[in-house]
mmCIF file of C-alpha atoms in Angstrom:
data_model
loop_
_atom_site.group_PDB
_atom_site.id
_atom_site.type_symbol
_atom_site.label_atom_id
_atom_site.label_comp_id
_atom_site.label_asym_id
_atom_site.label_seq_id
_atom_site.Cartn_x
_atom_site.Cartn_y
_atom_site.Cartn_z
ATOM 1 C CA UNK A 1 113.197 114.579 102.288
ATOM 2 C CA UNK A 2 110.151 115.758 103.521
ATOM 3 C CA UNK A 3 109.184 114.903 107.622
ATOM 4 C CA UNK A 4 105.618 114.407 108.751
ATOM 5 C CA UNK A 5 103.323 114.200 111.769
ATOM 6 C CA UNK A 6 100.527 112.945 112.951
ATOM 7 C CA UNK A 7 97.949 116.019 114.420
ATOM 8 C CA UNK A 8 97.458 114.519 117.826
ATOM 9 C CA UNK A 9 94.537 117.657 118.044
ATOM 10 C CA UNK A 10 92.931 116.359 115.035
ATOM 11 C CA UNK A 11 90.154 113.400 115.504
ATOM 12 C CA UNK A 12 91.162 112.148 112.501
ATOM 13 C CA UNK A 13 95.043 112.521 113.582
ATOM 14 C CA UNK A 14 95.627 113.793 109.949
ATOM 15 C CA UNK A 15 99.594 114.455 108.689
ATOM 16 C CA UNK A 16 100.807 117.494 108.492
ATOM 17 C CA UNK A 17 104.958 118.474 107.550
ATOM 18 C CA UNK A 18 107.336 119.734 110.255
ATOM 19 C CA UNK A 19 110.064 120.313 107.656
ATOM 20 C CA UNK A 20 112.255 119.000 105.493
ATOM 21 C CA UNK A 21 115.936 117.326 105.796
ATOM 22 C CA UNK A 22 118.762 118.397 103.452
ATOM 23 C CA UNK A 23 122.009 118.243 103.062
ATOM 24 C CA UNK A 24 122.375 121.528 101.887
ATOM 25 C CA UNK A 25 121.684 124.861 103.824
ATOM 26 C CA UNK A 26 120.713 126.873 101.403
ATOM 27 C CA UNK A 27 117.934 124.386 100.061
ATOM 28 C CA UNK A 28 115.092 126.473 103.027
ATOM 29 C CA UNK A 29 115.494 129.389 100.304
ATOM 30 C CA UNK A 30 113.515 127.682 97.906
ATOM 31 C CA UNK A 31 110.832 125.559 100.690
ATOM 32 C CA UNK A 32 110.748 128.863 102.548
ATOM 33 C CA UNK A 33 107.259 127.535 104.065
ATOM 34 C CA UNK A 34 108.917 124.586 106.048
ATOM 35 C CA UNK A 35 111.704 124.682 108.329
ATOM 36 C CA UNK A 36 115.165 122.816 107.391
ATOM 37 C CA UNK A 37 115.587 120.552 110.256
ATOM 38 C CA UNK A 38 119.257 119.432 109.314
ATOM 39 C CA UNK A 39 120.726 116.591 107.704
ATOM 40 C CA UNK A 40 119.872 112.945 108.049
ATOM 41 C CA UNK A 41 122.739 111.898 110.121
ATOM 42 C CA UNK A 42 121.901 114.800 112.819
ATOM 43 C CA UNK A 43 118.276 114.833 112.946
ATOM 44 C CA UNK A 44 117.166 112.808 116.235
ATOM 45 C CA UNK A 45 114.054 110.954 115.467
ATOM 46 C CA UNK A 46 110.997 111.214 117.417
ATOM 47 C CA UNK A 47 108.494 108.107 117.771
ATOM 48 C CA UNK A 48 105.701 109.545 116.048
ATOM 49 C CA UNK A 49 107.638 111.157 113.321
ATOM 50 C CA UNK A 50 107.220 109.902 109.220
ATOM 51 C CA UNK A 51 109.094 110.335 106.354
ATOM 52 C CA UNK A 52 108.319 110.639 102.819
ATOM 53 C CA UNK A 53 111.202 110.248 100.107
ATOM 54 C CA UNK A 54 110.594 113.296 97.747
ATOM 55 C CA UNK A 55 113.811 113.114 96.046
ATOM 56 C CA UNK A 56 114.349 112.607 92.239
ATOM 57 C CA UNK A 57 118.104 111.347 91.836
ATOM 58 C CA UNK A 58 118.507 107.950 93.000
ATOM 59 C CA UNK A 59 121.941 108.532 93.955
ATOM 60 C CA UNK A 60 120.484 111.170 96.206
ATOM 61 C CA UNK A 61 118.131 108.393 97.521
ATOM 62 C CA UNK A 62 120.456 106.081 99.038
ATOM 63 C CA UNK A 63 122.889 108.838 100.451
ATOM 64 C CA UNK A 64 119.655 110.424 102.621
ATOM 65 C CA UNK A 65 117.582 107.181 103.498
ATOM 66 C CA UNK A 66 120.571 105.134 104.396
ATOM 67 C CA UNK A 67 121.129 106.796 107.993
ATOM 68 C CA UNK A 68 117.473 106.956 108.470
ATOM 69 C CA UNK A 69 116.862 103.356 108.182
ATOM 70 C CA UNK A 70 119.621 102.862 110.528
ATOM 71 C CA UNK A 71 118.280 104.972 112.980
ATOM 72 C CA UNK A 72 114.500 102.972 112.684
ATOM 73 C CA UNK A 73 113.145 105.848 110.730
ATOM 74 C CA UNK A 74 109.454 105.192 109.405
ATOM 75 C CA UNK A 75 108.801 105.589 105.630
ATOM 76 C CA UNK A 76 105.275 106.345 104.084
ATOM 77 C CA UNK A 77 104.352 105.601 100.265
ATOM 78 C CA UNK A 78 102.613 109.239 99.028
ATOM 79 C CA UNK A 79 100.354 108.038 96.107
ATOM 80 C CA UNK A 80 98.010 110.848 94.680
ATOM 81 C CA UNK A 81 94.243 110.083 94.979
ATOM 82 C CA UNK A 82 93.763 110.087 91.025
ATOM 83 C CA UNK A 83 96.416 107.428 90.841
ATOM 84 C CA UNK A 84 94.748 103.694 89.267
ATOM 85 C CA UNK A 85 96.525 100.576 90.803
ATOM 86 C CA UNK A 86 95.703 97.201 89.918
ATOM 87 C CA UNK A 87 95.057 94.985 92.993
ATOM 88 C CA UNK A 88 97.258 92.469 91.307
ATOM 89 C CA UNK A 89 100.467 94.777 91.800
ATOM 90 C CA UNK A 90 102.215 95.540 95.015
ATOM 91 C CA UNK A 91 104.267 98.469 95.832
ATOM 92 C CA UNK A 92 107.434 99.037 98.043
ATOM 93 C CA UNK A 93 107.522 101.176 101.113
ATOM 94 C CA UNK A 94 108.458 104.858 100.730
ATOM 95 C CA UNK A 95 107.636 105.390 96.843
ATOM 96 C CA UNK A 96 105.943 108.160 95.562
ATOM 97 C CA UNK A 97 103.169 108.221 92.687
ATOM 98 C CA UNK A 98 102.218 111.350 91.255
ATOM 99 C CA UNK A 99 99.007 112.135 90.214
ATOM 100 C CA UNK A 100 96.610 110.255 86.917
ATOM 101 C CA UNK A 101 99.160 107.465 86.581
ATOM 102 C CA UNK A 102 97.938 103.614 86.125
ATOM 103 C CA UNK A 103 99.890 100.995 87.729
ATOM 104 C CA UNK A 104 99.164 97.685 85.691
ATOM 105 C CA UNK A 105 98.643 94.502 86.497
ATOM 106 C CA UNK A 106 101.289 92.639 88.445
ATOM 107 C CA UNK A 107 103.914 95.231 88.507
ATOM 108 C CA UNK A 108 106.151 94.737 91.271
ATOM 109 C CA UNK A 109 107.224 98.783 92.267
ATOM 110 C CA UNK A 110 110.475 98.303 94.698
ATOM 111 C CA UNK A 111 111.167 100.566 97.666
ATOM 112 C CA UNK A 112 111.681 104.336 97.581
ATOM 113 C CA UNK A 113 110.672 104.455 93.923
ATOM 114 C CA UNK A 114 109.894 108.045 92.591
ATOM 115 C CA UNK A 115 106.922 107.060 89.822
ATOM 116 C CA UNK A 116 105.951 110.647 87.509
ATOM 117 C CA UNK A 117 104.770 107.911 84.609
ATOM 118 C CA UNK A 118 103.096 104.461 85.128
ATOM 119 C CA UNK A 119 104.204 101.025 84.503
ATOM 120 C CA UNK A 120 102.745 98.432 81.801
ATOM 121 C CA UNK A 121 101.514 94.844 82.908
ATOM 122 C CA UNK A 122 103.599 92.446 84.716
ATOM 123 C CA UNK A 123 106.943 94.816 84.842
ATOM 124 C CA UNK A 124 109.276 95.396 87.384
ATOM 125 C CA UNK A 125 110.768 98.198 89.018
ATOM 126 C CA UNK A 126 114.078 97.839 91.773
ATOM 127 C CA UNK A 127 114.597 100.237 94.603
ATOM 128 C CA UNK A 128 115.440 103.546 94.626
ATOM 129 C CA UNK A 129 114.957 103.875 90.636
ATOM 130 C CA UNK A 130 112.965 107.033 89.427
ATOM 131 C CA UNK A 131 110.867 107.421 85.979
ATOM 132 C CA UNK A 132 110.212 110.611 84.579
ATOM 133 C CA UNK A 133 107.083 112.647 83.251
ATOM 134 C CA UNK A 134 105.629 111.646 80.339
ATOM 135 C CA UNK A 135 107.538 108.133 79.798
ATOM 136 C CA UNK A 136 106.495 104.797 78.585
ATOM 137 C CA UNK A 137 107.436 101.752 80.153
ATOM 138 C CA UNK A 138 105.337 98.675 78.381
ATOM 139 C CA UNK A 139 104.643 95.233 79.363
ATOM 140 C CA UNK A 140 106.909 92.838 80.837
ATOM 141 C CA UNK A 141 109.513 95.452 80.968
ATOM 142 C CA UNK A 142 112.520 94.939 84.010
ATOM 143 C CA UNK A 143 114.296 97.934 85.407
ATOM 144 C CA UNK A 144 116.836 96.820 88.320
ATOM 145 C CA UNK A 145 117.921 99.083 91.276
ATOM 146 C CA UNK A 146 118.873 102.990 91.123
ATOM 147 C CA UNK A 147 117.718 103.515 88.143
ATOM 148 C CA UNK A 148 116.894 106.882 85.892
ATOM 149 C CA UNK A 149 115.006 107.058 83.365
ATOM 150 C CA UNK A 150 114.385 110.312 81.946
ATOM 151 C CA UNK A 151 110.999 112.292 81.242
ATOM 152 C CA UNK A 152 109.656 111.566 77.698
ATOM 153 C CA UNK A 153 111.454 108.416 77.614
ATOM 154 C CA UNK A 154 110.084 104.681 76.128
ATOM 155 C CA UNK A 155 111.365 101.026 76.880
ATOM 156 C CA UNK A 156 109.565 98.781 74.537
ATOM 157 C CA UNK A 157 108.052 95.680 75.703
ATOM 158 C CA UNK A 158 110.552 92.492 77.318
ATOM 159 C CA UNK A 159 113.733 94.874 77.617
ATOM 160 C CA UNK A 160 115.764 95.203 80.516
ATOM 161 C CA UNK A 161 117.291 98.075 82.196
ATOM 162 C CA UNK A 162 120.374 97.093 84.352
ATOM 163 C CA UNK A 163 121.339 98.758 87.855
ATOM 164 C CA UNK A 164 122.581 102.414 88.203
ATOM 165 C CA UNK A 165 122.004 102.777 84.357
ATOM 166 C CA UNK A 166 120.281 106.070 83.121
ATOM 167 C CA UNK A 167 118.225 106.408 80.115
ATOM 168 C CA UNK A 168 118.604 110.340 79.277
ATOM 169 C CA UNK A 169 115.262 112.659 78.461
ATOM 170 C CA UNK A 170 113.033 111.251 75.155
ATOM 171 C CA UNK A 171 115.381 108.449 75.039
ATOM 172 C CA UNK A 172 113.838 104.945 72.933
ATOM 173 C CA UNK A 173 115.507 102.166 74.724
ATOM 174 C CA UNK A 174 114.694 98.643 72.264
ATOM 175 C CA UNK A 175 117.147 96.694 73.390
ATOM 176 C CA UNK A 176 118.822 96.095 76.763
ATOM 177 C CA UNK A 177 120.456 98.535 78.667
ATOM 178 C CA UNK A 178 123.102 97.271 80.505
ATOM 179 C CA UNK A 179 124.024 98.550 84.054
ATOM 180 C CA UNK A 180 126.034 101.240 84.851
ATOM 181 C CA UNK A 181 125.630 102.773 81.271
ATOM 182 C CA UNK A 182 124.472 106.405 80.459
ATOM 183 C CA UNK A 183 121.758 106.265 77.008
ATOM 184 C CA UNK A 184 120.484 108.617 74.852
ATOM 185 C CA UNK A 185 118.551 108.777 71.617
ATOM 186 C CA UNK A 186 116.470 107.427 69.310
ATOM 187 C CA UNK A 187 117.661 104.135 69.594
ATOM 188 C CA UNK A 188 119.141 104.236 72.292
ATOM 189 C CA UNK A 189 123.062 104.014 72.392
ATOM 190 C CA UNK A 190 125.530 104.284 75.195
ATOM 191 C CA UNK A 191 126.858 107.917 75.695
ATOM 192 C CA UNK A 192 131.335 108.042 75.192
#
């Protein structure tokens, strides 16, 4: 979970990161550039400060943002300049879009969303779900809340992806995928 600033010496105030929260020590080994500045529940939030959600795992969403929100922290969306958005679609607070990705027409992107592939026309997307790199998500598609769907992976147009389900790397989901059920394959069928 990345923490940023406004430049109060900049004109333009630009952002700039202070640091990062974890909840694990070790983690300023491999962000050696910013300082860990503790977990969520013991970081004391400053007025001016802003978060950005750069975690993958929507499990490890809810565990990090949860005291945050509690404690009135402010969330940013981070959405790459080469990203193409359709002025017909609306996004939640505190997603992040990587870069050359089109958002269609009236998709509805849900809060804290981690997007590395785009979404098809008039699709739907709940909180705290993630898609991964290189994945196809068509038209009229639904996927509900803390959801993961892996990188390479396809959900044919009309299908629905229940809550807390995961759809596994270069999985072809063409049917619905209930919630809280692990997929895999080519179709894809619930893991044992």
């Amino acid at each position: 979970m990345d923490l940023i600033q406004r430049d109060r010496n900049n004109p333009l105030h630009a952002l700039h990161i202070i640091g990062f929260l974890s909840e694990e020590p070790d983690y300023m080994l491999l962000h050696h550039r910013y300082p860990n500045l503790g977990t969520p529940d013991h970081y004391s939030i400053n007025r001016e400060d802003l978060f950005i959600c750069a975690l993958y795992e929507p499990a490890d969403k809810l565990r990090m943002i949860r005291p945050l929100k509690e404690k009135g922290a402010k969330f940013v969306n981070f959405i790459h300049s080469s990203v193409h958005i359709s002025p017909h679609s609306s996004i939640g607070q505190g997603t992040v879009i990587f870069p050359y990705l089109t958002i269609n027409a009236n998709a509805r992107i849900g809060e804290f969303c981690t997007m590395l592939s785009g979404i098809g026309h008039d699709s739907t997307f709940g909180d705290f779900s993630t898609v991964g790199r290189g994945s196809d998500i068509t038209g009229h598609v639904s996927v509900g809340t803390s959801v993961k769907i892996g990188h390479g992976s396809v959900i044919i147009p009309e299908k629905q992806v229940g809550n807390n389900a995961v759809l596994k790397d270069f999985c072809i989901a063409i049917t619905k995928v209930k919630e809280n059920t692990v997929v895999s394959g080519n179709p894809a069928r619930r893991e044992k």
